[in-house]
CSV table of C-alpha atoms and ligand atoms in Angstrom, one decimal:
chain,number,residue,atom,x,y,z
A,1,MET,CA,26.2,158.3,56.9
A,2,ARG,CA,29.4,156.5,57.6
A,3,GLN,CA,32.5,158.2,56.2
A,4,TYR,CA,35.0,156.1,54.2
A,5,LYS,CA,37.8,157.0,56.6
A,6,GLN,CA,35.8,155.3,59.4
A,7,LEU,CA,36.1,152.0,57.4
A,8,LEU,CA,39.9,152.3,57.6
A,9,LEU,CA,39.9,153.1,61.3
A,10,ALA,CA,37.5,150.2,62.0
A,11,ASN,CA,39.9,147.9,60.0
A,12,LYS,CA,42.8,148.9,62.2
A,13,ALA,CA,40.7,148.2,65.3
A,14,TRP,CA,39.6,144.9,64.0
A,15,ALA,CA,43.1,143.7,63.0
A,16,SER,CA,44.5,144.6,66.5
A,17,GLU,CA,41.5,142.9,68.2
A,18,MET,CA,42.1,139.8,66.2
A,19,VAL,CA,45.7,139.6,67.1
A,20,GLU,CA,44.9,140.2,70.7
A,21,GLU,CA,42.4,137.4,70.8
A,22,HIS,CA,44.1,135.0,68.4
A,23,PRO,CA,47.9,135.8,68.1
A,24,GLU,CA,48.3,133.2,65.3
A,25,PHE,CA,45.3,134.4,63.3
A,26,PHE,CA,47.0,136.2,60.4
A,27,SER,CA,50.0,134.0,60.2
A,28,ARG,CA,47.5,131.1,59.7
A,29,GLN,CA,45.6,133.0,57.1
A,30,VAL,CA,48.7,133.5,55.0
A,31,VAL,CA,49.2,129.7,54.7
A,32,GLY,CA,46.1,129.2,52.5
A,33,GLN,CA,42.4,128.6,52.5
A,34,LYS,CA,40.4,125.5,52.9
A,35,PRO,CA,36.7,126.6,53.1
A,36,ASP,CA,34.0,124.0,53.2
A,37,PHE,CA,31.4,126.3,51.7
A,38,LEU,CA,30.7,128.2,48.6
A,39,TRP,CA,28.2,130.9,49.2
A,40,ILE,CA,26.2,132.4,46.2
A,41,GLY,CA,24.2,135.3,47.6
A,42,CYS,CA,22.7,138.7,46.8
A,43,SER,CA,24.8,141.9,46.7
A,44,ASP,CA,22.3,143.6,49.1
A,45,SER,CA,24.1,145.5,51.8
A,46,ARG,CA,21.8,144.2,54.5
A,47,VAL,CA,22.7,140.6,53.9
A,48,SER,CA,26.0,139.8,55.5
A,49,PRO,CA,26.7,136.0,55.0
A,50,GLU,CA,29.7,135.7,57.2
A,51,GLN,CA,28.2,137.8,60.0
A,52,MET,CA,24.8,136.0,60.0
A,53,THR,CA,26.4,132.5,60.0
A,54,MET,CA,29.2,133.5,62.5
A,55,THR,CA,31.8,132.3,59.9
A,56,GLN,CA,35.4,133.5,60.3
A,57,PRO,CA,37.6,134.6,57.4
A,58,GLY,CA,38.7,131.4,55.5
A,59,GLY,CA,35.4,129.6,56.1
A,60,MET,CA,33.5,130.6,53.0
A,61,PHE,CA,34.3,131.1,49.4
A,62,MET,CA,31.9,133.7,48.1
A,63,HIS,CA,30.1,135.1,45.1
A,64,ARG,CA,27.5,137.8,45.2
A,65,ASN,CA,25.4,139.4,42.5
A,66,ILE,CA,22.0,141.1,42.3
A,67,ALA,CA,19.3,138.6,43.1
A,68,ASN,CA,21.7,135.7,43.6
A,69,LEU,CA,21.5,134.4,40.1
A,70,VAL,CA,23.2,131.4,38.5
A,71,ASP,CA,23.8,132.0,34.8
A,72,GLU,CA,25.9,129.5,32.8
A,73,ASN,CA,27.1,132.4,30.6
A,74,ASP,CA,28.4,134.3,33.6
A,75,LEU,CA,32.1,133.6,33.3
A,76,ASN,CA,32.7,135.2,36.7
A,77,LEU,CA,30.4,132.9,38.6
A,78,MET,CA,31.4,129.8,36.5
A,79,SER,CA,35.0,130.4,37.4
A,80,VAL,CA,34.1,130.7,41.1
A,81,ILE,CA,32.2,127.5,41.0
A,82,GLN,CA,35.0,125.7,39.1
A,83,TYR,CA,37.7,126.8,41.5
A,84,ALA,CA,35.5,126.1,44.6
A,85,VAL,CA,34.6,122.6,43.5
A,86,THR,CA,37.6,121.3,41.7
A,87,VAL,CA,40.5,123.0,43.6
A,88,LEU,CA,39.1,124.0,47.0
A,89,ARG,CA,36.8,120.9,46.9
A,90,VAL,CA,34.0,122.5,49.0
A,91,SER,CA,31.4,120.1,50.2
A,92,HIS,CA,28.5,122.5,50.1
A,93,ILE,CA,27.3,125.2,47.8
A,94,ILE,CA,24.6,127.5,49.2
A,95,VAL,CA,22.4,129.7,47.1
A,96,CYS,CA,20.8,132.2,49.5
A,97,GLY,CA,18.2,134.7,48.6
A,98,HIS,CA,16.5,137.1,51.0
A,99,TYR,CA,13.0,138.4,51.5
A,100,GLY,CA,12.4,141.9,50.3
A,101,CYS,CA,15.1,141.5,47.6
A,102,GLY,CA,15.2,144.6,45.4
A,103,GLY,CA,16.4,142.6,42.3
A,104,VAL,CA,13.5,140.2,42.7
A,105,THR,CA,11.1,143.1,43.2
A,106,ALA,CA,12.3,144.7,40.0
A,107,ALA,CA,11.9,141.4,38.2
A,108,LEU,CA,8.3,141.1,39.5
A,109,ASN,CA,7.4,144.7,38.4
A,110,GLY,CA,9.4,144.4,35.2
A,111,GLY,CA,10.1,148.1,35.2
A,112,THR,CA,13.9,148.2,35.1
A,113,GLU,CA,16.2,149.2,32.2
A,114,GLY,CA,19.8,148.9,31.1
A,115,PRO,CA,22.1,146.2,32.4
A,116,VAL,CA,20.0,145.5,35.5
A,117,HIS,CA,17.0,144.7,33.2
A,118,GLU,CA,19.1,142.3,31.1
A,119,TRP,CA,20.5,140.7,34.3
A,120,LEU,CA,17.1,140.0,35.7
A,121,ALA,CA,15.8,138.0,32.7
A,122,SER,CA,16.0,134.8,34.7
A,123,PRO,CA,13.8,135.8,37.7
A,124,ARG,CA,11.4,137.4,35.2
A,125,ALA,CA,11.1,134.0,33.5
A,126,THR,CA,10.5,132.4,36.9
A,127,ARG,CA,7.8,135.0,37.6
A,128,ASP,CA,6.1,134.2,34.2
A,129,ARG,CA,6.3,130.4,34.9
A,130,HIS,CA,4.6,130.8,38.2
A,131,SER,CA,2.3,133.8,37.4
A,132,GLY,CA,-0.8,131.9,38.5
A,133,GLU,CA,0.5,131.1,41.9
A,134,ILE,CA,1.9,134.6,42.4
A,135,ALA,CA,-1.3,136.3,41.3
A,136,CYS,CA,-3.3,134.4,43.9
A,137,LEU,CA,-1.3,136.1,46.7
A,138,ASP,CA,-3.0,139.0,48.4
A,139,ASP,CA,-0.4,141.6,48.8
A,140,GLN,CA,2.7,142.8,47.1
A,141,THR,CA,5.1,141.7,49.9
A,142,SER,CA,3.8,138.2,49.7
A,143,LYS,CA,4.2,138.2,45.9
A,144,ILE,CA,7.8,139.4,46.2
A,145,ASN,CA,8.7,137.0,48.9
A,146,ARG,CA,7.2,134.0,47.1
A,147,LEU,CA,9.1,135.0,44.0
A,148,VAL,CA,12.3,135.3,46.1
A,149,GLU,CA,11.7,131.6,47.2
A,150,LEU,CA,10.9,130.4,43.6
A,151,ASN,CA,14.0,132.2,42.3
A,152,VAL,CA,16.2,130.5,44.8
A,153,ILE,CA,14.9,127.1,43.8
A,154,ASP,CA,15.3,127.9,40.1
A,155,GLN,CA,18.8,129.1,40.6
A,156,LEU,CA,19.7,126.0,42.6
A,157,GLU,CA,18.5,123.8,39.7
A,158,ARG,CA,20.5,125.9,37.3
A,159,LEU,CA,23.5,125.4,39.6
A,160,ALA,CA,22.9,121.6,39.5
A,161,ARG,CA,23.0,121.7,35.7
A,162,THR,CA,26.4,123.5,35.5
A,163,GLU,CA,29.2,121.4,34.0
A,164,THR,CA,31.3,121.6,37.2
A,165,VAL,CA,28.5,120.4,39.5
A,166,ARG,CA,27.4,117.6,37.1
A,167,ASP,CA,31.0,116.4,36.8
A,168,ALA,CA,31.4,116.4,40.6
A,169,PHE,CA,28.1,114.5,41.0
A,170,ALA,CA,29.1,112.0,38.3
A,171,THR,CA,32.5,111.2,39.9
A,172,GLY,CA,31.1,110.8,43.4
A,173,GLN,CA,32.7,113.9,44.9
A,174,PRO,CA,30.9,114.8,48.1
A,175,LEU,CA,28.8,117.9,47.2
A,176,THR,CA,25.4,119.1,48.3
A,177,LEU,CA,23.6,122.2,47.0
A,178,HIS,CA,21.4,124.1,49.4
A,179,GLY,CA,18.7,126.7,48.7
A,180,TRP,CA,18.1,129.1,51.5
A,181,VAL,CA,16.3,132.3,52.2
A,182,TYR,CA,17.3,134.9,54.7
A,183,ASP,CA,14.6,136.9,56.5
A,184,LEU,CA,15.7,140.5,57.0
A,185,SER,CA,12.9,141.0,59.6
A,186,ASP,CA,14.3,138.4,62.2
A,187,GLY,CA,17.8,137.6,61.0
A,188,LEU,CA,16.9,133.9,60.5
A,189,ILE,CA,17.7,131.7,57.5
A,190,ARG,CA,15.0,129.3,56.2
A,191,THR,CA,15.9,126.2,54.2
A,192,LEU,CA,14.0,125.7,51.0
A,193,ALA,CA,15.6,122.9,49.0
A,194,GLU,CA,18.6,120.6,48.7
A,195,ILE,CA,20.1,118.8,45.8
A,196,ASP,CA,22.8,116.1,45.9
A,197,ALA,CA,24.1,113.5,43.4
A,198,LYS,CA,21.2,111.2,44.3
A,199,THR,CA,18.4,113.7,44.1
A,200,ALA,CA,19.9,115.2,40.9
A,201,SER,CA,19.8,111.9,39.2
A,202,LYS,CA,16.3,111.1,40.5
A,203,THR,CA,14.8,114.4,39.3
A,204,GLY,CA,16.6,114.0,36.0
A,205,LEU,CA,18.3,117.4,36.0
A,206,GLN,CA,19.8,117.9,32.6
A,207,PRO,CA,22.2,120.4,31.1
A,208,LEU,CA,20.5,123.8,30.6
A,209,GLU,CA,20.7,123.6,26.8
A,210,ALA,CA,18.8,120.3,26.9
A,211,ALA,CA,16.2,121.5,29.4
B,301,LIG,ZN1,18.6,141.1,47.0
């Protein structure tokens, strides 16, 4: 197991390496941020958004929670979305799930309790809406991974219904929502769905309370 002191040692090594390679790096960081992307991903320790997309600090505004959920009552995420879209004016929001997700597995099995159980209400509802399709799959891994994909698509649609995103679409602000899934077994990201102002109006996405 990695001791916490190693994190601090590694940080020192990283900082001096960055200065050696890019002497202006930290003085530029202090000036401010102008990321193009907001990333909404899972808290899982094996999923490292910046590392797997080779993004440098400053490239991505980020929010992570168990099972990469978008909940309109989540003040934390709603603030992140509001700031990213209206102040930073990101052009892309990515909701990225990952195969083998523990949160989605728990939602599939339904056997959690406490805050995690409450948190996972949305993927459990997704499971119930697609129970026929999921039941047809042979093994548990396929069931989990299909629910991972369905969850990403559902969360992406929930994202499209948030007030901030609807306002951005309505005013013509360039913004595209992307639903992706990361494969732990090969390190690759697969694209699942995309929503922009045009497709949102075509599919008639409505505010959640009206859905
Ligand atoms: Zn996960």
